[in-house]
Amino acid sequence: MSGIEVSSRFFDPILSKSAAQYEFEAVKALKAIANHSCVGSEWTGWYGWPEREGIALQAEIKAFQESCKVPYDTIVVVGIGGSYLGTKAISDLYLHSFAIALRGAGKATGLAEIVYLGQHLSEAGMLETLDYLDQRQPLVVVVSKSGTTTEPGVAFRVVKTYLEERFGKDETRSRIIAITDEKTGALRQLATAEKYKTFDVPGDVGGRFSVLTAVGLVPLTMSGIDCAALLRGADGLFRSLKDVSATHPVIQYATFRMAAFAAGKRIEILAFNEPKVAALAEWWKQLYGESEGKGGAGLFPASVCYTTDLHSLGQYVQDGARTMIETFLTIKTPMPTVSAPTRRLTVPRSAKGDPDDQLGYLEGRAVHEINEAAMTGTKMAHRDGGVPCLEIVIESLSPAHLGELLAFFEVACGVSGALLGVNPYDQPGVEAYKTNLFELLGKPR
Amino acid sequence: MSGIEVSSRFFDPILSKSAAQYEFEAVKALKAIANHSCVGSEWTGWYGWPEREGIALQAEIKAFQESCKVPYDTIVVVGIGGSYLGTKAISDLYLHSFAIALRGAGKATGLAEIVYLGQHLSEAGMLETLDYLDQRQPLVVVVSKSGTTTEPGVAFRVVKTYLEERFGKDETRSRIIAITDEKTGALRQLATAEKYKTFDVPGDVGGRFSVLTAVGLVPLTMSGIDCAALLRGADGLFRSLKDVSATHPVIQYATFRMAAFAAGKRIEILAFNEPKVAALAEWWKQLYGESEGKGGAGLFPASVCYTTDLHSLGQYVQDGARTMIETFLTIKTPMPTVSAPTRRLTVPRSAKGDPDDQLGYLEGRAVHEINEAAMTGTKMAHRDGGVPCLEIVIESLSPAHLGELLAFFEVACGVSGALLGVNPYDQPGVEAYKTNLFELLGKPR
């Protein structure tokens, strides 16, 4: 069984009923993914990957990391889309919120911090990242299947030039790891010529499903994150699907989403109450948006961090146009503070004679308890305001639980896309801007 | 005249035509805001504020900053919603992307960095911020009209306790500035009792319209940002409205949005190509979402940073459900690199004999030029995909131009809300979760 629960207690009862009608088809769709016979099956290598390849690969990466003699304290991931979103989703959870500021200040956590390049074309963004690298010992992980994508291609040239100027050509080679196609492409050729350490982007896994392949495992393991646990968690989710029934949370989530779309909903908001989850939501947005947003279909994926956004988008969600469902990610155990994992924070008492700030009833209570109550109060309020609210409940975001959650979202996305009648593994629309860009810049054909 | 241009060259021609029919009403609505006779007029103190009060107030804050004897290098803004979003929108543009990491490393820019508390209830988020403050000399700016809002109230107790333990009660008083109601409320009372330096939250300006009042001006001035220029820019926008006609960009933006809503669109995506603009987009989301999302109306505000999100939400925007319009914020002059404002970044040449990464045609060209071409290519692609694309064009995001843009968005929001038939200045839906929260936690009535 999966440790994840999908609850519809704050969902719309009519939509709940309608979701049930998709269960049979959803189970069938799941089986077609599992035996690689679905539409787009050439891209379903992620299904069952931990057991088939991931766990062995992870041991190999770990051995490399342990024998690595390059002195580094900062990893620069060069990649765009699925080449960095999964890594950031995971590492933002385990790195200190101020990791980049605290190194050397007695608060270091053993994890190397990670910064990102190649996912934008901002001049200031790139140059200011180089300013930061000046203070650090960088290790560059460049992730590109082809090696010819514009954004990471430009950024890789910039950072390689930077490394060569700072460390010389020889040392630069040891400070670069390439994750690219097994055999072909410009980056593979360059890596072979320069003798970079390399790992493969699997040929049957698309970018947005690649977090648990070398694409995510290499930078995360080099940072010091427990990827073995991630893979065990994901493996557990795949195992739970072996005799799948309609009550499985994967089927529940996929059918509820389909029912919402069929009823005319066009936005799904992923809600959470921990700022460190923001990058995980960005990963989720790519996974669902790019898999389903085609042929005029799909729920537009948006995310909110509460209670922060209750004072921003909250009014709209409560009372604006009724076009959305809201999916709450409920994490039973709060994220630990990196520098003091067992420390709890309670509301301090006020001084005697202080004016009444109306918070006296909270004195001595755990901040986490208030945060949880706010989430429950929000689900009730939004349901009452006409927003069907789903809950995905998970014990914690420890690596093992997180691995399970990542696999859960991937499988549910495949099923959900199948119900919608699209190929969840292609992204034809991503080419349109590139074609225009190449034309505007005069790229030779 | 305003220096902002609203262009509809990539917009839908039928919607453009339909927008024209709202122009007369929009001009009327603008005049009603300007003479404070509109619905919700008791909250329109922001209109014309720079000339009426802001410029004089700014001089006062600046004088305080110059005479301030407290040694500080970091400002902690304690506030939620409109109490911090405007400050972050502005300061993220002018602070180095790695400001919190680079202080003392020879890259300091003269600006004090700003961190935020009171906008979430995350235990880890608060405790890790205190870890960071341990390394710094903090000055706390607490922003709360009433002083009884839960999130900033709890955070203020936490940070005040922290300061008292570290600096003692006396020095703590000098490290706190309170921005609160002129006369009443718990924070005003506390500030009076403790002799904090205070500034007023104006009684006729709501949170999301308050960025150019003391709410934003105090922390920004204390950080070293040129707020006089911000106010001059905003003042210029208000002056440009004195003899307003339908061609004014404010009227254009408001009527295009209304036409989109009337045609069944339900999402507006604000698109930009500079990561530093992300917080400005969050400010915009609150402004429009909270002003218009009521009574079942309004465009759901979302934002994307390109080219980053072309590899995430791009597929959906290109080819998903056709429910959105897209508003591009085009900044003609790129954001300067904080540490080297005049430095340009060009695509480095590859080494002789390197494999072909298909980027040779870009060698020596400015990264900014490629970033701009990508935006143009995206507008063309999305228009062709059936997304009406608007453009808001501005010369730069220098403080003066930014002040103009902030005022532009505020005025257009007031006009747009009036066209929609809502009161853009209230937020009744924000109370619903609070009521539940208080009940769940057993707050005494």
mmCIF file of C-alpha atoms in Angstrom, chain A residues 125-350:
data_model
loop_
_atom_site.group_PDB
_atom_site.id
_atom_site.type_symbol
_atom_site.label_atom_id
_atom_site.label_comp_id
_atom_site.label_asym_id
_atom_site.label_seq_id
_atom_site.Cartn_x
_atom_site.Cartn_y
_atom_site.Cartn_z
ATOM 1 C CA GLY A 125 21.101 37.038 -13.489
ATOM 2 C CA MET A 126 24.134 35.355 -15.037
ATOM 3 C CA LEU A 127 26.717 37.952 -14.069
ATOM 4 C CA GLU A 128 25.502 38.135 -10.469
ATOM 5 C CA THR A 129 25.693 34.353 -10.228
ATOM 6 C CA LEU A 130 29.319 34.583 -11.342
ATOM 7 C CA ASP A 131 29.904 37.169 -8.564
ATOM 8 C CA TYR A 132 28.659 34.587 -6.116
ATOM 9 C CA LEU A 133 30.773 31.798 -7.597
ATOM 10 C CA ASP A 134 33.817 34.021 -7.094
ATOM 11 C CA GLN A 135 33.330 33.391 -3.371
ATOM 12 C CA ARG A 136 32.906 29.647 -3.726
ATOM 13 C CA GLN A 137 34.434 26.431 -5.013
ATOM 14 C CA PRO A 138 32.092 25.427 -7.822
ATOM 15 C CA LEU A 139 31.310 22.061 -9.387
ATOM 16 C CA VAL A 140 29.282 22.375 -12.584
ATOM 17 C CA VAL A 141 26.656 19.796 -13.526
ATOM 18 C CA VAL A 142 25.457 20.502 -17.046
ATOM 19 C CA VAL A 143 22.254 18.725 -18.017
ATOM 20 C CA SER A 144 21.219 18.670 -21.654
ATOM 21 C CA LYS A 145 20.211 15.701 -23.764
ATOM 22 C CA SER A 146 21.297 17.317 -27.011
ATOM 23 C CA GLY A 147 23.702 19.990 -25.885
ATOM 24 C CA THR A 148 22.165 22.421 -28.351
ATOM 25 C CA THR A 149 19.297 23.961 -26.368
ATOM 26 C CA THR A 150 19.818 27.718 -26.458
ATOM 27 C CA GLU A 151 19.535 28.715 -22.766
ATOM 28 C CA PRO A 152 21.730 26.028 -21.166
ATOM 29 C CA GLY A 153 24.005 26.103 -24.205
ATOM 30 C CA VAL A 154 24.714 29.814 -23.773
ATOM 31 C CA ALA A 155 25.042 29.496 -19.985
ATOM 32 C CA PHE A 156 27.392 26.550 -20.302
ATOM 33 C CA ARG A 157 29.659 28.536 -22.594
ATOM 34 C CA VAL A 158 29.613 31.385 -20.072
ATOM 35 C CA VAL A 159 30.381 29.244 -17.040
ATOM 36 C CA LYS A 160 32.986 27.138 -18.848
ATOM 37 C CA THR A 161 34.789 30.305 -19.910
ATOM 38 C CA TYR A 162 34.578 31.522 -16.328
ATOM 39 C CA LEU A 163 36.033 28.268 -14.946
ATOM 40 C CA GLU A 164 38.842 28.220 -17.497
ATOM 41 C CA GLU A 165 39.838 31.775 -16.643
ATOM 42 C CA ARG A 166 39.783 31.025 -12.936
ATOM 43 C CA PHE A 167 41.150 27.485 -12.747
ATOM 44 C CA GLY A 168 42.838 26.845 -16.103
ATOM 45 C CA LYS A 169 41.736 24.338 -18.713
ATOM 46 C CA ASP A 170 42.928 21.229 -16.899
ATOM 47 C CA GLU A 171 41.244 21.810 -13.576
ATOM 48 C CA THR A 172 38.115 22.997 -15.358
ATOM 49 C CA ARG A 173 37.681 19.534 -16.867
ATOM 50 C CA SER A 174 37.544 18.010 -13.394
ATOM 51 C CA ARG A 175 34.981 20.565 -12.280
ATOM 52 C CA ILE A 176 32.411 19.642 -14.918
ATOM 53 C CA ILE A 177 30.036 16.685 -14.946
ATOM 54 C CA ALA A 178 27.892 16.245 -18.050
ATOM 55 C CA ILE A 179 24.513 14.527 -18.026
ATOM 56 C CA THR A 180 23.567 13.954 -21.609
ATOM 57 C CA ASP A 181 22.536 11.482 -24.264
ATOM 58 C CA GLU A 182 24.255 8.125 -23.978
ATOM 59 C CA LYS A 183 25.763 8.299 -27.438
ATOM 60 C CA THR A 184 25.007 11.294 -29.621
ATOM 61 C CA GLY A 185 24.827 15.067 -29.508
ATOM 62 C CA ALA A 186 27.146 18.028 -29.072
ATOM 63 C CA LEU A 187 27.491 17.713 -25.302
ATOM 64 C CA ARG A 188 28.298 13.996 -25.504
ATOM 65 C CA GLN A 189 30.959 14.722 -28.109
ATOM 66 C CA LEU A 190 32.437 17.555 -26.074
ATOM 67 C CA ALA A 191 32.429 15.436 -22.917
ATOM 68 C CA THR A 192 34.242 12.640 -24.708
ATOM 69 C CA ALA A 193 36.829 15.013 -26.160
ATOM 70 C CA GLU A 194 37.403 16.804 -22.842
ATOM 71 C CA LYS A 195 37.126 13.654 -20.717
ATOM 72 C CA TYR A 196 34.375 15.032 -18.479
ATOM 73 C CA LYS A 197 32.782 12.647 -16.040
ATOM 74 C CA THR A 198 29.407 11.798 -17.598
ATOM 75 C CA PHE A 199 26.120 10.144 -16.775
ATOM 76 C CA ASP A 200 23.327 9.303 -19.204
ATOM 77 C CA VAL A 201 19.952 10.895 -19.795
ATOM 78 C CA PRO A 202 17.879 7.741 -20.443
ATOM 79 C CA GLY A 203 16.502 7.561 -23.967
ATOM 80 C CA ASP A 204 13.013 6.613 -22.798
ATOM 81 C CA VAL A 205 12.436 9.255 -20.116
ATOM 82 C CA GLY A 206 11.305 12.786 -20.941
ATOM 83 C CA GLY A 207 12.638 15.799 -19.068
ATOM 84 C CA ARG A 208 9.694 16.352 -16.749
ATOM 85 C CA PHE A 209 9.697 12.700 -15.658
ATOM 86 C CA SER A 210 13.473 12.555 -15.179
ATOM 87 C CA VAL A 211 13.964 13.704 -11.575
ATOM 88 C CA LEU A 212 14.875 10.240 -10.280
ATOM 89 C CA THR A 213 17.299 9.469 -13.127
ATOM 90 C CA ALA A 214 20.859 10.793 -13.321
ATOM 91 C CA VAL A 215 19.352 14.204 -14.120
ATOM 92 C CA GLY A 216 18.361 14.681 -10.487
ATOM 93 C CA LEU A 217 20.396 12.012 -8.737
ATOM 94 C CA VAL A 218 23.804 13.360 -9.751
ATOM 95 C CA PRO A 219 23.543 16.950 -8.483
ATOM 96 C CA LEU A 220 21.540 15.864 -5.428
ATOM 97 C CA THR A 221 24.012 13.142 -4.459
ATOM 98 C CA MET A 222 26.948 15.490 -5.060
ATOM 99 C CA SER A 223 25.218 17.918 -2.693
ATOM 100 C CA GLY A 224 24.963 15.220 -0.042
ATOM 101 C CA ILE A 225 21.244 14.500 -0.136
ATOM 102 C CA ASP A 226 20.105 10.950 0.681
ATOM 103 C CA CYS A 227 19.021 9.802 -2.773
ATOM 104 C CA ALA A 228 18.955 6.136 -1.803
ATOM 105 C CA ALA A 229 15.997 6.941 0.438
ATOM 106 C CA LEU A 230 14.325 8.917 -2.349
ATOM 107 C CA LEU A 231 14.546 5.900 -4.633
ATOM 108 C CA ARG A 232 13.321 3.486 -1.950
ATOM 109 C CA GLY A 233 10.292 5.728 -1.463
ATOM 110 C CA ALA A 234 9.562 5.887 -5.169
ATOM 111 C CA ASP A 235 10.088 2.147 -5.480
ATOM 112 C CA GLY A 236 7.508 1.603 -2.739
ATOM 113 C CA LEU A 237 4.960 3.595 -4.721
ATOM 114 C CA PHE A 238 5.565 1.559 -7.870
ATOM 115 C CA ARG A 239 5.277 -1.675 -5.852
ATOM 116 C CA SER A 240 1.961 -0.509 -4.399
ATOM 117 C CA LEU A 241 0.621 -0.379 -7.954
ATOM 118 C CA LYS A 242 1.185 -4.054 -8.716
ATOM 119 C CA ASP A 243 -2.378 -5.065 -7.887
ATOM 120 C CA VAL A 244 -3.974 -1.708 -8.337
ATOM 121 C CA SER A 245 -7.602 -1.056 -7.537
ATOM 122 C CA ALA A 246 -9.763 2.014 -7.929
ATOM 123 C CA THR A 247 -9.156 3.018 -4.319
ATOM 124 C CA HIS A 248 -5.458 3.608 -4.945
ATOM 125 C CA PRO A 249 -4.610 7.292 -4.358
ATOM 126 C CA VAL A 250 -3.107 7.549 -7.847
ATOM 127 C CA ILE A 251 -6.439 6.547 -9.375
ATOM 128 C CA GLN A 252 -8.319 8.802 -6.987
ATOM 129 C CA TYR A 253 -6.272 11.888 -7.821
ATOM 130 C CA ALA A 254 -6.426 11.260 -11.576
ATOM 131 C CA THR A 255 -10.176 10.683 -11.643
ATOM 132 C CA PHE A 256 -10.970 13.709 -9.476
ATOM 133 C CA ARG A 257 -8.938 15.908 -11.782
ATOM 134 C CA MET A 258 -10.713 14.478 -14.821
ATOM 135 C CA ALA A 259 -14.121 15.013 -13.256
ATOM 136 C CA ALA A 260 -13.187 18.614 -12.548
ATOM 137 C CA PHE A 261 -12.078 19.226 -16.126
ATOM 138 C CA ALA A 262 -15.225 17.564 -17.500
ATOM 139 C CA ALA A 263 -17.325 19.825 -15.277
ATOM 140 C CA GLY A 264 -15.709 22.904 -16.825
ATOM 141 C CA LYS A 265 -12.999 23.683 -14.278
ATOM 142 C CA ARG A 266 -9.879 25.105 -15.914
ATOM 143 C CA ILE A 267 -7.453 25.841 -13.068
ATOM 144 C CA GLU A 268 -5.923 23.571 -10.451
ATOM 145 C CA ILE A 269 -4.223 25.322 -7.559
ATOM 146 C CA LEU A 270 -1.687 23.355 -5.552
ATOM 147 C CA ALA A 271 -1.738 24.726 -2.001
ATOM 148 C CA PHE A 272 0.775 24.171 0.798
ATOM 149 C CA ASN A 273 1.794 25.927 3.994
ATOM 150 C CA GLU A 274 5.583 25.666 3.971
ATOM 151 C CA PRO A 275 7.681 28.099 1.884
ATOM 152 C CA LYS A 276 10.302 25.410 1.169
ATOM 153 C CA VAL A 277 7.705 23.548 -0.918
ATOM 154 C CA ALA A 278 7.568 26.350 -3.516
ATOM 155 C CA ALA A 279 10.075 24.693 -5.880
ATOM 156 C CA LEU A 280 8.272 21.353 -5.601
ATOM 157 C CA ALA A 281 5.158 23.172 -6.808
ATOM 158 C CA GLU A 282 7.122 24.524 -9.777
ATOM 159 C CA TRP A 283 8.136 20.960 -10.661
ATOM 160 C CA TRP A 284 4.491 19.888 -10.360
ATOM 161 C CA LYS A 285 3.417 22.777 -12.610
ATOM 162 C CA GLN A 286 5.727 21.638 -15.381
ATOM 163 C CA LEU A 287 4.732 17.989 -14.960
ATOM 164 C CA TYR A 288 1.005 18.623 -15.298
ATOM 165 C CA GLY A 289 1.028 21.707 -17.485
ATOM 166 C CA GLU A 290 3.346 20.291 -20.117
ATOM 167 C CA SER A 291 1.781 16.825 -20.042
ATOM 168 C CA GLU A 292 -1.846 17.891 -20.334
ATOM 169 C CA GLY A 293 -1.936 21.392 -21.805
ATOM 170 C CA LYS A 294 -2.509 20.419 -25.414
ATOM 171 C CA GLY A 295 -5.272 20.342 -27.977
ATOM 172 C CA GLY A 296 -7.252 22.893 -25.955
ATOM 173 C CA ALA A 297 -7.356 20.652 -22.886
ATOM 174 C CA GLY A 298 -5.971 20.577 -19.370
ATOM 175 C CA LEU A 299 -6.225 22.335 -16.045
ATOM 176 C CA PHE A 300 -3.962 25.383 -15.837
ATOM 177 C CA PRO A 301 -1.568 24.609 -12.961
ATOM 178 C CA ALA A 302 -1.047 27.344 -10.383
ATOM 179 C CA SER A 303 0.301 27.236 -6.857
ATOM 180 C CA VAL A 304 -0.099 29.144 -3.613
ATOM 181 C CA CYS A 305 1.873 29.168 -0.395
ATOM 182 C CA TYR A 306 -0.397 29.720 2.587
ATOM 183 C CA THR A 307 -0.934 31.593 4.753
ATOM 184 C CA THR A 308 1.182 34.024 2.698
ATOM 185 C CA ASP A 309 -1.089 34.001 -0.323
ATOM 186 C CA LEU A 310 -4.317 34.099 1.670
ATOM 187 C CA HIS A 311 -3.439 37.785 1.850
ATOM 188 C CA SER A 312 -2.914 37.965 -1.904
ATOM 189 C CA LEU A 313 -4.799 35.409 -4.016
ATOM 190 C CA GLY A 314 -7.035 34.334 -1.119
ATOM 191 C CA GLN A 315 -9.794 36.778 -1.995
ATOM 192 C CA TYR A 316 -9.939 35.510 -5.571
ATOM 193 C CA VAL A 317 -9.951 31.868 -4.540
ATOM 194 C CA GLN A 318 -12.677 32.526 -1.984
ATOM 195 C CA ASP A 319 -14.957 34.602 -4.146
ATOM 196 C CA GLY A 320 -13.677 35.156 -7.717
ATOM 197 C CA ALA A 321 -14.725 33.331 -10.879
ATOM 198 C CA ARG A 322 -15.548 29.700 -9.979
ATOM 199 C CA THR A 323 -13.195 28.016 -12.446
ATOM 200 C CA MET A 324 -10.781 26.230 -10.123
ATOM 201 C CA ILE A 325 -10.229 23.256 -7.925
ATOM 202 C CA GLU A 326 -7.695 23.383 -5.136
ATOM 203 C CA THR A 327 -5.382 20.530 -4.173
ATOM 204 C CA PHE A 328 -3.903 20.816 -0.694
ATOM 205 C CA LEU A 329 -0.621 19.106 -0.016
ATOM 206 C CA THR A 330 -0.913 18.245 3.668
ATOM 207 C CA ILE A 331 2.360 17.293 5.355
ATOM 208 C CA LYS A 332 1.644 15.808 8.771
ATOM 209 C CA THR A 333 5.118 16.374 10.235
ATOM 210 C CA PRO A 334 6.490 19.868 9.602
ATOM 211 C CA MET A 335 9.762 20.392 7.752
ATOM 212 C CA PRO A 336 12.570 20.361 10.316
ATOM 213 C CA THR A 337 14.725 23.430 10.839
ATOM 214 C CA VAL A 338 18.007 22.508 9.148
ATOM 215 C CA SER A 339 20.265 23.876 11.884
ATOM 216 C CA ALA A 340 18.216 22.390 14.755
ATOM 217 C CA PRO A 341 15.927 19.623 13.526
ATOM 218 C CA THR A 342 14.322 18.897 16.878
ATOM 219 C CA ARG A 343 13.770 22.509 17.874
ATOM 220 C CA ARG A 344 10.149 23.612 18.189
ATOM 221 C CA LEU A 345 8.959 27.199 18.052
ATOM 222 C CA THR A 346 6.137 28.344 20.312
ATOM 223 C CA VAL A 347 4.432 31.721 20.521
ATOM 224 C CA PRO A 348 6.358 33.806 23.070
ATOM 225 C CA ARG A 349 4.556 35.354 26.023
ATOM 226 C CA SER A 350 4.126 39.111 25.979
#
